Tab-separated table of C-alpha atoms and ligand atoms in Angstrom:
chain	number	residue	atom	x	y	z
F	1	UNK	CA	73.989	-4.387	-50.599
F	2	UNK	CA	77.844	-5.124	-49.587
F	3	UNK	CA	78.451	-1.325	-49.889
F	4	UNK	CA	75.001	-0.099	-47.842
F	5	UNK	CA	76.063	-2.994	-45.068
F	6	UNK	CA	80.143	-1.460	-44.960
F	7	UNK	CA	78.241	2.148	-44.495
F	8	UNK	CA	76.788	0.987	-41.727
F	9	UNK	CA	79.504	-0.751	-39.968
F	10	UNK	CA	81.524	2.449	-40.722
F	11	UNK	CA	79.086	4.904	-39.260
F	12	UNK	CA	78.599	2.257	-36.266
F	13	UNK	CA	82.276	2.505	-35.367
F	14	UNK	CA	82.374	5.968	-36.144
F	15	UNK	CA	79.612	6.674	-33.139
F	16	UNK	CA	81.723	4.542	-30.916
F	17	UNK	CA	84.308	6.476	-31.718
F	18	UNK	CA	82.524	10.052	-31.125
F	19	UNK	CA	81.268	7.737	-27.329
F	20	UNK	CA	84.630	6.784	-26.544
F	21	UNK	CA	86.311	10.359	-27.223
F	22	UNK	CA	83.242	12.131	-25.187
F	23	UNK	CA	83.054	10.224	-22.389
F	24	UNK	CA	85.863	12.481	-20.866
F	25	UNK	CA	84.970	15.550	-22.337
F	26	UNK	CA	83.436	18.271	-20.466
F	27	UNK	CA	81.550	20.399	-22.340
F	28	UNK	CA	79.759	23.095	-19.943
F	29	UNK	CA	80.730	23.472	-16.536
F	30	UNK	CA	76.946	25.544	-14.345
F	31	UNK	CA	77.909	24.589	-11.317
F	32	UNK	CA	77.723	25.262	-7.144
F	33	UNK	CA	79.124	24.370	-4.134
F	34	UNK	CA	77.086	23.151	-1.215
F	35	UNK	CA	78.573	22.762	2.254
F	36	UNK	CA	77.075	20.440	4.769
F	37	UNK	CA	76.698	24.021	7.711
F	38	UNK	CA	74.775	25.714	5.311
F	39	UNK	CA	71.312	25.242	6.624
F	40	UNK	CA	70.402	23.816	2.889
F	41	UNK	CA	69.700	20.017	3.107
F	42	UNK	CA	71.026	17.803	-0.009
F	43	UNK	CA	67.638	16.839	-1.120
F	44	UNK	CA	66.594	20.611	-0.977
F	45	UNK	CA	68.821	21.638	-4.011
F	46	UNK	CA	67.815	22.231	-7.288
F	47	UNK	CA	70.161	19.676	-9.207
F	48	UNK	CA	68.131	20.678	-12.663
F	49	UNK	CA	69.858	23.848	-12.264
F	50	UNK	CA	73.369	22.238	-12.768
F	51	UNK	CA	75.425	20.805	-14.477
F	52	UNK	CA	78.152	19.468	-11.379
F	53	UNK	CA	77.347	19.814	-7.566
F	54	UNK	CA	81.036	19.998	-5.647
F	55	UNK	CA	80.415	18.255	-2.313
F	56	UNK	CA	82.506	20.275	0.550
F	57	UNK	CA	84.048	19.087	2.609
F	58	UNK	CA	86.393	16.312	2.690
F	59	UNK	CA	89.419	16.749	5.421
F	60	UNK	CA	93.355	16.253	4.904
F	61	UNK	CA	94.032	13.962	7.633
F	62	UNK	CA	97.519	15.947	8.770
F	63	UNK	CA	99.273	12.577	10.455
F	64	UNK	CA	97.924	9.932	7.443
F	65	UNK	CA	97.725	12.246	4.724
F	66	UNK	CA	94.809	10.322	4.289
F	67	UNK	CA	91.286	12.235	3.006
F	68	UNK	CA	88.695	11.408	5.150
F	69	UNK	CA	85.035	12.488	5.638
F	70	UNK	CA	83.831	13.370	9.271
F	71	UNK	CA	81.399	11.244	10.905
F	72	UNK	CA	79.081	14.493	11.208
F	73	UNK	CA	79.102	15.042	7.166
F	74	UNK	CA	79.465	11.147	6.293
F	75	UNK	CA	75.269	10.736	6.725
F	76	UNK	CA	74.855	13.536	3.825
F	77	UNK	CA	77.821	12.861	1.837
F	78	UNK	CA	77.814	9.418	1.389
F	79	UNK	CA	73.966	9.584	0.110
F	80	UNK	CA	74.741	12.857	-1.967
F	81	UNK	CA	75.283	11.467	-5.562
F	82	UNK	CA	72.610	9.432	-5.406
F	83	UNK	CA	69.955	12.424	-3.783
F	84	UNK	CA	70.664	15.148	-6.294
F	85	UNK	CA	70.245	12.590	-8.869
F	86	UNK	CA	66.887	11.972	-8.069
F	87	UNK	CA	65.731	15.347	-9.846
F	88	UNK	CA	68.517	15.648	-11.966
F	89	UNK	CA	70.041	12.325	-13.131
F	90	UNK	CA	72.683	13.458	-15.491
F	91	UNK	CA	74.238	15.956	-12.866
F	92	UNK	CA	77.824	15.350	-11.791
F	93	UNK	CA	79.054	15.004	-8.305
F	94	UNK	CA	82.644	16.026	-7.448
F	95	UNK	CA	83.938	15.659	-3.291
F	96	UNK	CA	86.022	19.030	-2.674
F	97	UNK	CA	88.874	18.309	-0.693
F	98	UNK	CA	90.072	20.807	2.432
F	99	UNK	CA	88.936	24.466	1.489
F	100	UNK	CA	89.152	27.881	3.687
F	101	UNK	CA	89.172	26.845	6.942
F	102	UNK	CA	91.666	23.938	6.327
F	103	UNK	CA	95.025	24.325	7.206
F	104	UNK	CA	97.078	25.068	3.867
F	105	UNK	CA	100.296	23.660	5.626
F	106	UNK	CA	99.014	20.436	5.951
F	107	UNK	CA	98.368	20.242	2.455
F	108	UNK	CA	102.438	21.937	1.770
F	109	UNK	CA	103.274	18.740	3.766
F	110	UNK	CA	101.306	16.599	1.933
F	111	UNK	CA	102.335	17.406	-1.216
F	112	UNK	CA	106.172	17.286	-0.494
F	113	UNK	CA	106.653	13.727	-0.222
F	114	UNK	CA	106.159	10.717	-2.613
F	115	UNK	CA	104.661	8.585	-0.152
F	116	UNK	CA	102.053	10.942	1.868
F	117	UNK	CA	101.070	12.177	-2.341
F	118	UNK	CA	100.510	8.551	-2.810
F	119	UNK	CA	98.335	8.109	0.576
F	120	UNK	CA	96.286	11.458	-0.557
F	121	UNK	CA	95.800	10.386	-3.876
F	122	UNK	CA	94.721	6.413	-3.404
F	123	UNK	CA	92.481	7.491	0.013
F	124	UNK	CA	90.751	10.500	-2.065
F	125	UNK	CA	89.807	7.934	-5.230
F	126	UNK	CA	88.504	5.066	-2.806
F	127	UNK	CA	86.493	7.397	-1.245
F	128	UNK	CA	85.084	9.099	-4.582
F	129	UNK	CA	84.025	5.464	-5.862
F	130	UNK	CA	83.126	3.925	-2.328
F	131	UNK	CA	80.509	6.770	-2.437
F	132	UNK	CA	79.780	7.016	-5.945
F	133	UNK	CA	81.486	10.736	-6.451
F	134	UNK	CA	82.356	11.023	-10.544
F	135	UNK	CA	84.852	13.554	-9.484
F	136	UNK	CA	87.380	15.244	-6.995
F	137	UNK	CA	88.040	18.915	-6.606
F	138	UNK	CA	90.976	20.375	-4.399
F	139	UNK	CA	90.765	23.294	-2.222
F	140	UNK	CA	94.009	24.096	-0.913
F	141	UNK	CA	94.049	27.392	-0.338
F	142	UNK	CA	96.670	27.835	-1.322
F	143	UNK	CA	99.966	27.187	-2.408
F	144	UNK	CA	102.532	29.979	-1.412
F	145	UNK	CA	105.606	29.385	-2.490
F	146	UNK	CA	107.771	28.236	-5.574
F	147	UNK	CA	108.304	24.596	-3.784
F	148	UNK	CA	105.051	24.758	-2.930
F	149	UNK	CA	103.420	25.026	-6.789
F	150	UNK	CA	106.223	22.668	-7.812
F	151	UNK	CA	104.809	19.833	-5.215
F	152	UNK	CA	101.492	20.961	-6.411
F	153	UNK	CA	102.448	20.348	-10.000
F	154	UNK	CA	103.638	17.061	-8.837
F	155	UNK	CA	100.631	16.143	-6.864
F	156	UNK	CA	98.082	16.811	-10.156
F	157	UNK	CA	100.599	14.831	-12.433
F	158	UNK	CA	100.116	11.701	-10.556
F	159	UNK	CA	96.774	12.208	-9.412
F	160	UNK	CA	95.959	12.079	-13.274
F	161	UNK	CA	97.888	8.750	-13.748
F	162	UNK	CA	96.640	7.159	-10.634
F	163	UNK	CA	92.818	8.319	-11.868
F	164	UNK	CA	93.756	7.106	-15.347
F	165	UNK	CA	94.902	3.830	-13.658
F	166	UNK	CA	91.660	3.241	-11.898
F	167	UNK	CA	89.542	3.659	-14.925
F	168	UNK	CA	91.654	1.325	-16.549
F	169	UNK	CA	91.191	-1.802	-13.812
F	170	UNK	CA	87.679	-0.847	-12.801
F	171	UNK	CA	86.593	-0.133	-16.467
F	172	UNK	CA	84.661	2.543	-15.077
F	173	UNK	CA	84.918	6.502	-16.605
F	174	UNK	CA	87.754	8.238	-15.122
F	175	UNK	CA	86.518	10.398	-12.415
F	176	UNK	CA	86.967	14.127	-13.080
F	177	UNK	CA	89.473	16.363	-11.490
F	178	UNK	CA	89.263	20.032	-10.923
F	179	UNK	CA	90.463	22.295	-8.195
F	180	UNK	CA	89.609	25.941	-6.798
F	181	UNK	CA	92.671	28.081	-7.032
F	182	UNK	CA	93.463	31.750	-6.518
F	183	UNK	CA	91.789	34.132	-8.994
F	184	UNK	CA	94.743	35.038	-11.035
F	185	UNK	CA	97.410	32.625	-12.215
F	186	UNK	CA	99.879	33.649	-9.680
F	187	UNK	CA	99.359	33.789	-6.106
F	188	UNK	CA	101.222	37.029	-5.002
F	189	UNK	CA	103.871	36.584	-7.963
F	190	UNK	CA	104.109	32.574	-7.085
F	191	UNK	CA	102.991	31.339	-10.149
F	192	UNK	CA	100.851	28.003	-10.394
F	193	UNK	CA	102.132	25.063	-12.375
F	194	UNK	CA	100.737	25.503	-15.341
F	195	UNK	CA	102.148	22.410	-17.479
F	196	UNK	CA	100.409	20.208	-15.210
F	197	UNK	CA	97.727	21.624	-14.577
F	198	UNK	CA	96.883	21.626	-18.806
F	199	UNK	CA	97.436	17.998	-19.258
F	200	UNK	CA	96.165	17.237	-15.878
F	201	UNK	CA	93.221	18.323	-15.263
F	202	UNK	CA	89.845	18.692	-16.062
F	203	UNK	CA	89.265	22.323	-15.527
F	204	UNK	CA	90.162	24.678	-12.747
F	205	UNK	CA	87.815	26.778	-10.533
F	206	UNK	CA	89.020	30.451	-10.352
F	207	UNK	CA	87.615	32.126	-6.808
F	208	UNK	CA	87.035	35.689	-8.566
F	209	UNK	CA	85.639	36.965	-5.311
F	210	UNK	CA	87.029	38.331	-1.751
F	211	UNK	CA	88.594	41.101	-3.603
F	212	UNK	CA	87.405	43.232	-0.885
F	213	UNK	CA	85.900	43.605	3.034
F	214	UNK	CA	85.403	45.518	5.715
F	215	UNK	CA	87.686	44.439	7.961
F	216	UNK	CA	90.794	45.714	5.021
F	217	UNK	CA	92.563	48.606	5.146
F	218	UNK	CA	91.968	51.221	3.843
F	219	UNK	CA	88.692	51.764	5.876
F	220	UNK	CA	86.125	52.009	1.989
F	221	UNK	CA	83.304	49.999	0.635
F	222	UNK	CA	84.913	47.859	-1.998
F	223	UNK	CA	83.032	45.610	-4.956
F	224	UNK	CA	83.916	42.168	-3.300
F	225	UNK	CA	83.589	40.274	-6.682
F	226	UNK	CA	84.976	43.176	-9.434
F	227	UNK	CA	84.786	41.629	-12.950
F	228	UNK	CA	86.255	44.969	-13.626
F	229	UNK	CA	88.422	47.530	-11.216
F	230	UNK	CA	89.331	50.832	-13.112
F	231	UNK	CA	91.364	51.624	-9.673
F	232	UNK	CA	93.527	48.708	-9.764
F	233	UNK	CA	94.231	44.921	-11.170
F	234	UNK	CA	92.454	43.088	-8.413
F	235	UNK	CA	89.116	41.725	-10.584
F	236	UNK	CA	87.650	38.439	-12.159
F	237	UNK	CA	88.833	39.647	-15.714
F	238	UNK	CA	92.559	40.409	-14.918
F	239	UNK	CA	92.599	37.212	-13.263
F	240	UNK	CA	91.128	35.473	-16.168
F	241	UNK	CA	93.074	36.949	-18.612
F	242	UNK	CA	96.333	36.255	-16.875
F	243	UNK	CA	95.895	32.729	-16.778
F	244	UNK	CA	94.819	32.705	-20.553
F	245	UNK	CA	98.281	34.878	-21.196
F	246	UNK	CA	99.967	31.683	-19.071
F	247	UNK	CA	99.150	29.398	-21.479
F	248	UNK	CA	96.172	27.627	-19.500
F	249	UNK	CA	93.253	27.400	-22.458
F	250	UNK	CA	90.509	28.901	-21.669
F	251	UNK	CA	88.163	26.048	-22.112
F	252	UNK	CA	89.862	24.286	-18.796
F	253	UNK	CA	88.913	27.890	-16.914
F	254	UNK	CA	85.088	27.962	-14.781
F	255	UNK	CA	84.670	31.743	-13.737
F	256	UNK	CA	83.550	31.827	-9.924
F	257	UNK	CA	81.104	34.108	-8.191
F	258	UNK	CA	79.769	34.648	-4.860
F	259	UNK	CA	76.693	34.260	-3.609
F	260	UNK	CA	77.070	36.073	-0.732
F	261	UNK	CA	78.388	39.967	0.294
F	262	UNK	CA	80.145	41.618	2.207
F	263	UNK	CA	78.226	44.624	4.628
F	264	UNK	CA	80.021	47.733	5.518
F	265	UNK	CA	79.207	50.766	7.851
F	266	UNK	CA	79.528	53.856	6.153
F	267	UNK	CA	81.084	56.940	7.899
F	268	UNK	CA	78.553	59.059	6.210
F	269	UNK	CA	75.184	57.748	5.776
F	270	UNK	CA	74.885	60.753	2.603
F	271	UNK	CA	78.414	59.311	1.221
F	272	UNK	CA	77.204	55.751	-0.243
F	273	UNK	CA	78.978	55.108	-3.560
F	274	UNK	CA	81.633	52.610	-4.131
F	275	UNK	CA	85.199	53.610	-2.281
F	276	UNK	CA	83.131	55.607	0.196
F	277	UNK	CA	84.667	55.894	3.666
F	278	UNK	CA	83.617	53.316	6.226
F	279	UNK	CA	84.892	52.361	9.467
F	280	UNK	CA	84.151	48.514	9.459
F	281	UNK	CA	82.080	45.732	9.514
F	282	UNK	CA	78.339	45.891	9.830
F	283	UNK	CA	75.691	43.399	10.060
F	284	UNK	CA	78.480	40.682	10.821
F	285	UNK	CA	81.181	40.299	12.720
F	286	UNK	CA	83.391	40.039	9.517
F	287	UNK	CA	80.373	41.778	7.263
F	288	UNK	CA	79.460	38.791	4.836
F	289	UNK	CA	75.978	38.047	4.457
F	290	UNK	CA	74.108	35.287	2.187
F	291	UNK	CA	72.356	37.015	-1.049
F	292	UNK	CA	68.768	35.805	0.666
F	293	UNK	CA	69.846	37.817	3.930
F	294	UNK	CA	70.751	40.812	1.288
F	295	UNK	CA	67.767	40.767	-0.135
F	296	UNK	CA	65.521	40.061	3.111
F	297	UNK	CA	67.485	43.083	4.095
F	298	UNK	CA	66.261	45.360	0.869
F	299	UNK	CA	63.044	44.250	1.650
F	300	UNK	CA	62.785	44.965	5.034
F	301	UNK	CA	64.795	48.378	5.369
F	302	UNK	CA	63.393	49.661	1.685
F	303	UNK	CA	67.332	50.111	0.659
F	304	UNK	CA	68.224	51.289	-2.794
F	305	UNK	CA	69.605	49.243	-4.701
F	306	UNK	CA	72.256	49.769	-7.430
F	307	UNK	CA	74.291	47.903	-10.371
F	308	UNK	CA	77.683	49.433	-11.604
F	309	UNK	CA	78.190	48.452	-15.147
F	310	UNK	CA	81.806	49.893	-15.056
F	311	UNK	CA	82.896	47.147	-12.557
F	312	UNK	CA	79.789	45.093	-12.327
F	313	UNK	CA	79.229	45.124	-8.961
F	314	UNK	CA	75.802	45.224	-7.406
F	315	UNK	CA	75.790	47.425	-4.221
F	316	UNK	CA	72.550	48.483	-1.795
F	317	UNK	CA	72.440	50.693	0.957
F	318	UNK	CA	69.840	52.061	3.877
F	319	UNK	CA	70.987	54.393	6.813
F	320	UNK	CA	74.934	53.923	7.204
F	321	UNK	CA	74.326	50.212	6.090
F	322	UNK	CA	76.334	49.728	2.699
F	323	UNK	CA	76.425	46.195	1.085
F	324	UNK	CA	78.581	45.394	-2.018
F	325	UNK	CA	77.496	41.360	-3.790
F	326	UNK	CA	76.084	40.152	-7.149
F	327	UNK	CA	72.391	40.362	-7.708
F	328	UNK	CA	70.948	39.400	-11.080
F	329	UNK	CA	72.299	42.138	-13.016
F	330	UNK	CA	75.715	41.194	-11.987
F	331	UNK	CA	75.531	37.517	-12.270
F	332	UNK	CA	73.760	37.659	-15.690
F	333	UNK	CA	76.390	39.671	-17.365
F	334	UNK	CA	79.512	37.297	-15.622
F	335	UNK	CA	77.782	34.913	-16.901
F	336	UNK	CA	77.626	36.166	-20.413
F	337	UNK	CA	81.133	37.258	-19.974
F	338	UNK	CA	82.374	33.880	-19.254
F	339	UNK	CA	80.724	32.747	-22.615
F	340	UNK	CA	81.989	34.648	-24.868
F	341	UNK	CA	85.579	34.252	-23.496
F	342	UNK	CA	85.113	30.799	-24.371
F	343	UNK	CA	85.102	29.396	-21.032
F	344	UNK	CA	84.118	26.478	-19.935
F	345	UNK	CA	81.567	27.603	-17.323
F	346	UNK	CA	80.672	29.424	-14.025
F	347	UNK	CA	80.405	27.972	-10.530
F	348	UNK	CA	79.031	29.878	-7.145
F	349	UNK	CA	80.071	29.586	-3.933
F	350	UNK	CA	77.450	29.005	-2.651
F	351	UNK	CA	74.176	27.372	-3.766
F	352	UNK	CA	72.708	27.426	0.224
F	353	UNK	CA	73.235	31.009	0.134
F	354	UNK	CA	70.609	31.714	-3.193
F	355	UNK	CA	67.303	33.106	-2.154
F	356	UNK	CA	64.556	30.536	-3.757
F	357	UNK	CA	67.347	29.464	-6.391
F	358	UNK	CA	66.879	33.284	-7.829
F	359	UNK	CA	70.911	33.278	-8.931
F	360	UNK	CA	70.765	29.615	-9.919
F	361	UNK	CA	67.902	30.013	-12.292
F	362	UNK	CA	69.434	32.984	-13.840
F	363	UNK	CA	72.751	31.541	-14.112
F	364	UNK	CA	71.541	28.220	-15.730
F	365	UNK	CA	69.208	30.174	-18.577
F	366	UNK	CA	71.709	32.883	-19.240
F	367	UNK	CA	74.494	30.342	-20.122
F	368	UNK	CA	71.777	28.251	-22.162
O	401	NAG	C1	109.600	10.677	-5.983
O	401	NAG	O1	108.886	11.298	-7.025
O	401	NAG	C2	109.698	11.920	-7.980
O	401	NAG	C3	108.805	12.717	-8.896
O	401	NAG	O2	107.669	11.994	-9.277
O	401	NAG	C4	110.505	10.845	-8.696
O	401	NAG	O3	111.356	11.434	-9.661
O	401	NAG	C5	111.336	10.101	-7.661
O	401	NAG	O4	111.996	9.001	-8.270
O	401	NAG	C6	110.474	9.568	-6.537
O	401	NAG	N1	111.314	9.057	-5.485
O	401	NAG	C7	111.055	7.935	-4.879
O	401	NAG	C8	111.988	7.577	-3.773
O	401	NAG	O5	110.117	7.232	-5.182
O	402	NAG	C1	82.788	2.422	2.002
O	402	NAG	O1	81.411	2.538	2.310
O	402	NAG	C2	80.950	1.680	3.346
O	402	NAG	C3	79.488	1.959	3.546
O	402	NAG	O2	78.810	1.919	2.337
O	402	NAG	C4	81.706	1.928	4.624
O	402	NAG	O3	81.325	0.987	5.598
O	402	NAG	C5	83.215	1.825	4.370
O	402	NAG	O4	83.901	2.209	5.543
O	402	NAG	C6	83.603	2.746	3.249
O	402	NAG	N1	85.018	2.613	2.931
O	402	NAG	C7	85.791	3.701	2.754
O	402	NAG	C8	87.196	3.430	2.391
O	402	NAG	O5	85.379	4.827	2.867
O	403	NAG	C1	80.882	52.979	-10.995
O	403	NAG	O1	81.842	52.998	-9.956
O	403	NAG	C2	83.012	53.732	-10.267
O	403	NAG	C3	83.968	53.577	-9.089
O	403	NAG	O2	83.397	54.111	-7.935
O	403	NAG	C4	82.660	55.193	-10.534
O	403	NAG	O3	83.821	55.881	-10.929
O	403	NAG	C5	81.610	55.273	-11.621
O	403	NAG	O4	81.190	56.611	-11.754
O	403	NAG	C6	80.436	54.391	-11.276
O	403	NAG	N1	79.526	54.369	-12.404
O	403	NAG	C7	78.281	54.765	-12.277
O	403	NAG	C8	77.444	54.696	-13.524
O	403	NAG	O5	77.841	55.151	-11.209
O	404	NAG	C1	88.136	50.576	10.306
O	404	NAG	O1	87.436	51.425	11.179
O	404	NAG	C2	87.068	50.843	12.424
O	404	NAG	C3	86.247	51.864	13.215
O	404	NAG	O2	86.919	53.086	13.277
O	404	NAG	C4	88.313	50.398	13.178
O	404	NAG	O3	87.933	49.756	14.377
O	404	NAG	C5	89.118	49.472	12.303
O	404	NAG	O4	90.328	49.147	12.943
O	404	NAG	C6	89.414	50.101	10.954
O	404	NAG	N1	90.046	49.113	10.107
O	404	NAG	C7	91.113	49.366	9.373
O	404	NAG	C8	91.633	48.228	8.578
O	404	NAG	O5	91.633	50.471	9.341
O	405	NAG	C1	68.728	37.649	-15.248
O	405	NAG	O1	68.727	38.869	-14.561
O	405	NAG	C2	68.759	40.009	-15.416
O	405	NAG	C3	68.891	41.216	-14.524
O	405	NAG	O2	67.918	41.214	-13.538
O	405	NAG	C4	67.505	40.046	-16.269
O	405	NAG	O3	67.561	41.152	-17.144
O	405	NAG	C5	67.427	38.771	-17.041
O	405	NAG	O4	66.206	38.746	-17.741
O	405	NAG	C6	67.502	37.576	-16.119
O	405	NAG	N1	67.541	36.379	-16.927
O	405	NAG	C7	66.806	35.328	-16.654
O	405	NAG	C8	66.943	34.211	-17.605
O	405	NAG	O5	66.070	35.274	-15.679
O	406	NAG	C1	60.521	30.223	-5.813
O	406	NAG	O1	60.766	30.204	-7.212
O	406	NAG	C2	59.792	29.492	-7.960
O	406	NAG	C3	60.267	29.410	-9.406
O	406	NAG	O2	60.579	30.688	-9.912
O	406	NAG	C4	58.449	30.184	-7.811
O	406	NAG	O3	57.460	29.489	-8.520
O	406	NAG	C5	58.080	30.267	-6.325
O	406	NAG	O4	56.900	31.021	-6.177
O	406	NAG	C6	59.188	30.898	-5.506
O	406	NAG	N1	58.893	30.777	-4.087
O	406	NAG	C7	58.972	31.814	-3.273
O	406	NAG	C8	58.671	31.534	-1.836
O	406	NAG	O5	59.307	32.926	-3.644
């Protein structure tokens, strides 16, 4: 009797144990960004699709150094934990902090100082529990220079402790921490901080897209998202495999993908393939177009359509119209790619671009 009750005690505390360790584990990172201009509403994503929904943005208040949310997003954000829960209630929420249109200076600033890291770091965690965020994801994009990924270094390494902190007086689970940075692990030789990043953060969000566009010299269609590039180093698997080489494990990496493209005119309509002369943008002033305007285009100009295993790269084209992105084909084989490098997941920027949740779906069942 005494030795069945002390195997049950033991294998109690042992599950508390196995509770307590997993609560801040992260095992599988399928994940999108949704931005409050996208034309999707909150309650019109598929959160059963996901795993974490990054919430962008949140601004860098240049003066306070405080993060703030605009009165025009606050309606959306500050209900957006609590919508995409309704059809998925284990999904993860994470605000994302500044991103491409923010001024990457302001964040330099930021980040060079004790006391404006301090005001960044307490503002962005009151704001992640006042709204019921479990996470926080920066976008500074980027840091360029060796002082620059030093303050950044600094920035994560007290960001942890303050997160830590919180948990600790609110008895709450830590909120999670990720960021988006560059696709390789050093930003035009600059190379990230990669001590702190390791024991810092949760994982790290590597933008393996914008490799190319029509508005980039020279004047040829490009594959904008390259997992592979026989003509040079600029793709998702270089970058990935650089930041492995750094040191950074590959279980903190998420692979990221675009769900949009990039249009091109083509110099000759009968020269279509990829590195084909062009002479700018089409469709757009800077080319991109969402993969439901891609495919609403297919539809409606019959263009063929075309995967390139070599780089995996979708690309379609019709008349001098040439448009390089990631259809199925492509997204099913990053994601399988990511897998089996042992990462920790995939994210898209992003999910208001996906025609009827198409990439989403595909994603999600691929991974498994
Ligand atoms: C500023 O932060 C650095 C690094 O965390 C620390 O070594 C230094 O003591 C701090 N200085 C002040 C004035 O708090
Ligand atoms: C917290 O949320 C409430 C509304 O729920 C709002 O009035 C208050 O300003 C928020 N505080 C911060 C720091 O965002
Ligand atoms: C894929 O694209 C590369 C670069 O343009 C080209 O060399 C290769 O022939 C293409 N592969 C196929 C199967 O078309
Ligand atoms: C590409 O071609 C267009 C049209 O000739 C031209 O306006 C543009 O400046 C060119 N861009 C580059 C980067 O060469
Ligand atoms: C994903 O897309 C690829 C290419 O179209 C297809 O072969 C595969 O069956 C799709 N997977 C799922 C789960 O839809
Ligand atoms: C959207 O996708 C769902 C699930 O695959 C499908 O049942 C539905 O018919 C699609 N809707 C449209 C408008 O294509």
């Amino acid at each position: 009797m005494a030795s069945k009750r002390l195997a049950y005690v033991l294998s109690a505390i042992l599950f508390l144990l196995q509770l307590h360790f997993s609560a801040g584990q992260t095992t599988v990172v399928k994940a999108a960004y949704w931005f409050s201009g996208s034309g999707l509403t909150v309650s019109g994503i598929d959160s059963t699709l996901f795993t974490h929904l990054f919430c962008a943005f949140a601004d860098l208040n240049p003066t306070t150094y405080k993060v703030t949310i605009s009165s025009s997003n606050l309606p959306q954000f500050s209900t957006f934990t609590q919508i995409v829960q309704q059809k998925n209630p284990s999904v993860k929420t994470l605000l994302s902090i500044g991103g491409g249109n923010s001024s990457p200076s302001s964040f330099a600033s930021m980040a060079s100082q004790n006391s404006s890291r301090k005001s960044f770091i307490d503002s962005s965690i009151q704001l992640a529990r006042n709204y019921s965020f479990h996470g926080l994801d920066l976008d500074w994009e980027y840091p360029s220079s060796a002082t620059e990924m030093t303050n950044l270094g600094l920035l994560l390494t007290e960001w942890r402790a303050a997160i830590a902190k919180d948990s600790t007086t609110t008895g709450k689970t830590a909120l999670l921490l990720s960021a988006a940075f560059f696709y390789n692990s050093n930003y035009y030789t600059v190379n990230y901080p990669f001590q702190a990043i390791s024991k810092s953060m949760d994982w790290i969000n590597l933008m393996a897209y914008d490799f190319y566009g029509p508005g980039w010299s020279p004047n040829v269609t490009g594959p904008p998202a390259a997992l592979y590039n026989p003509t040079s180093q600029v793709s998702g698997d270089t970058g990935i495999r650089n930041w492995i080489q750094a040191g950074v494990a590959a279980k903190k990496l998420v692979l990221g993908f675009p769900f949009y493209g990039y249009a091109w005119r083509l110099v000759n309509a009968n020269n279509h393939r990829i590195f084909s002369p062009a002479n700018g943008a089409a469709i757009s002033s800077d080319g991109s177009i969402t993969y439901s305007g891609i495919k609403d285009f297919i539809t409606q100009n019959s263009a063929t359509a075309v995967f390139n295993s070599t780089i995996v790269t979708d690309y379609c084209y019709s008349g001098t119209t040439w448009i390089g992105y990631d259809d199925t084909t492509s997204i099913s084989t990053k994601v399988t790619y990511a897998k089996g490098k042992g990462l920790l997941g995939y994210f898209a920027w992003h999910v208001g671009a996906d025609k009827n949740f198409t990439l989403s779906r595909n994603a999600s069942i691929t991974w498994g």
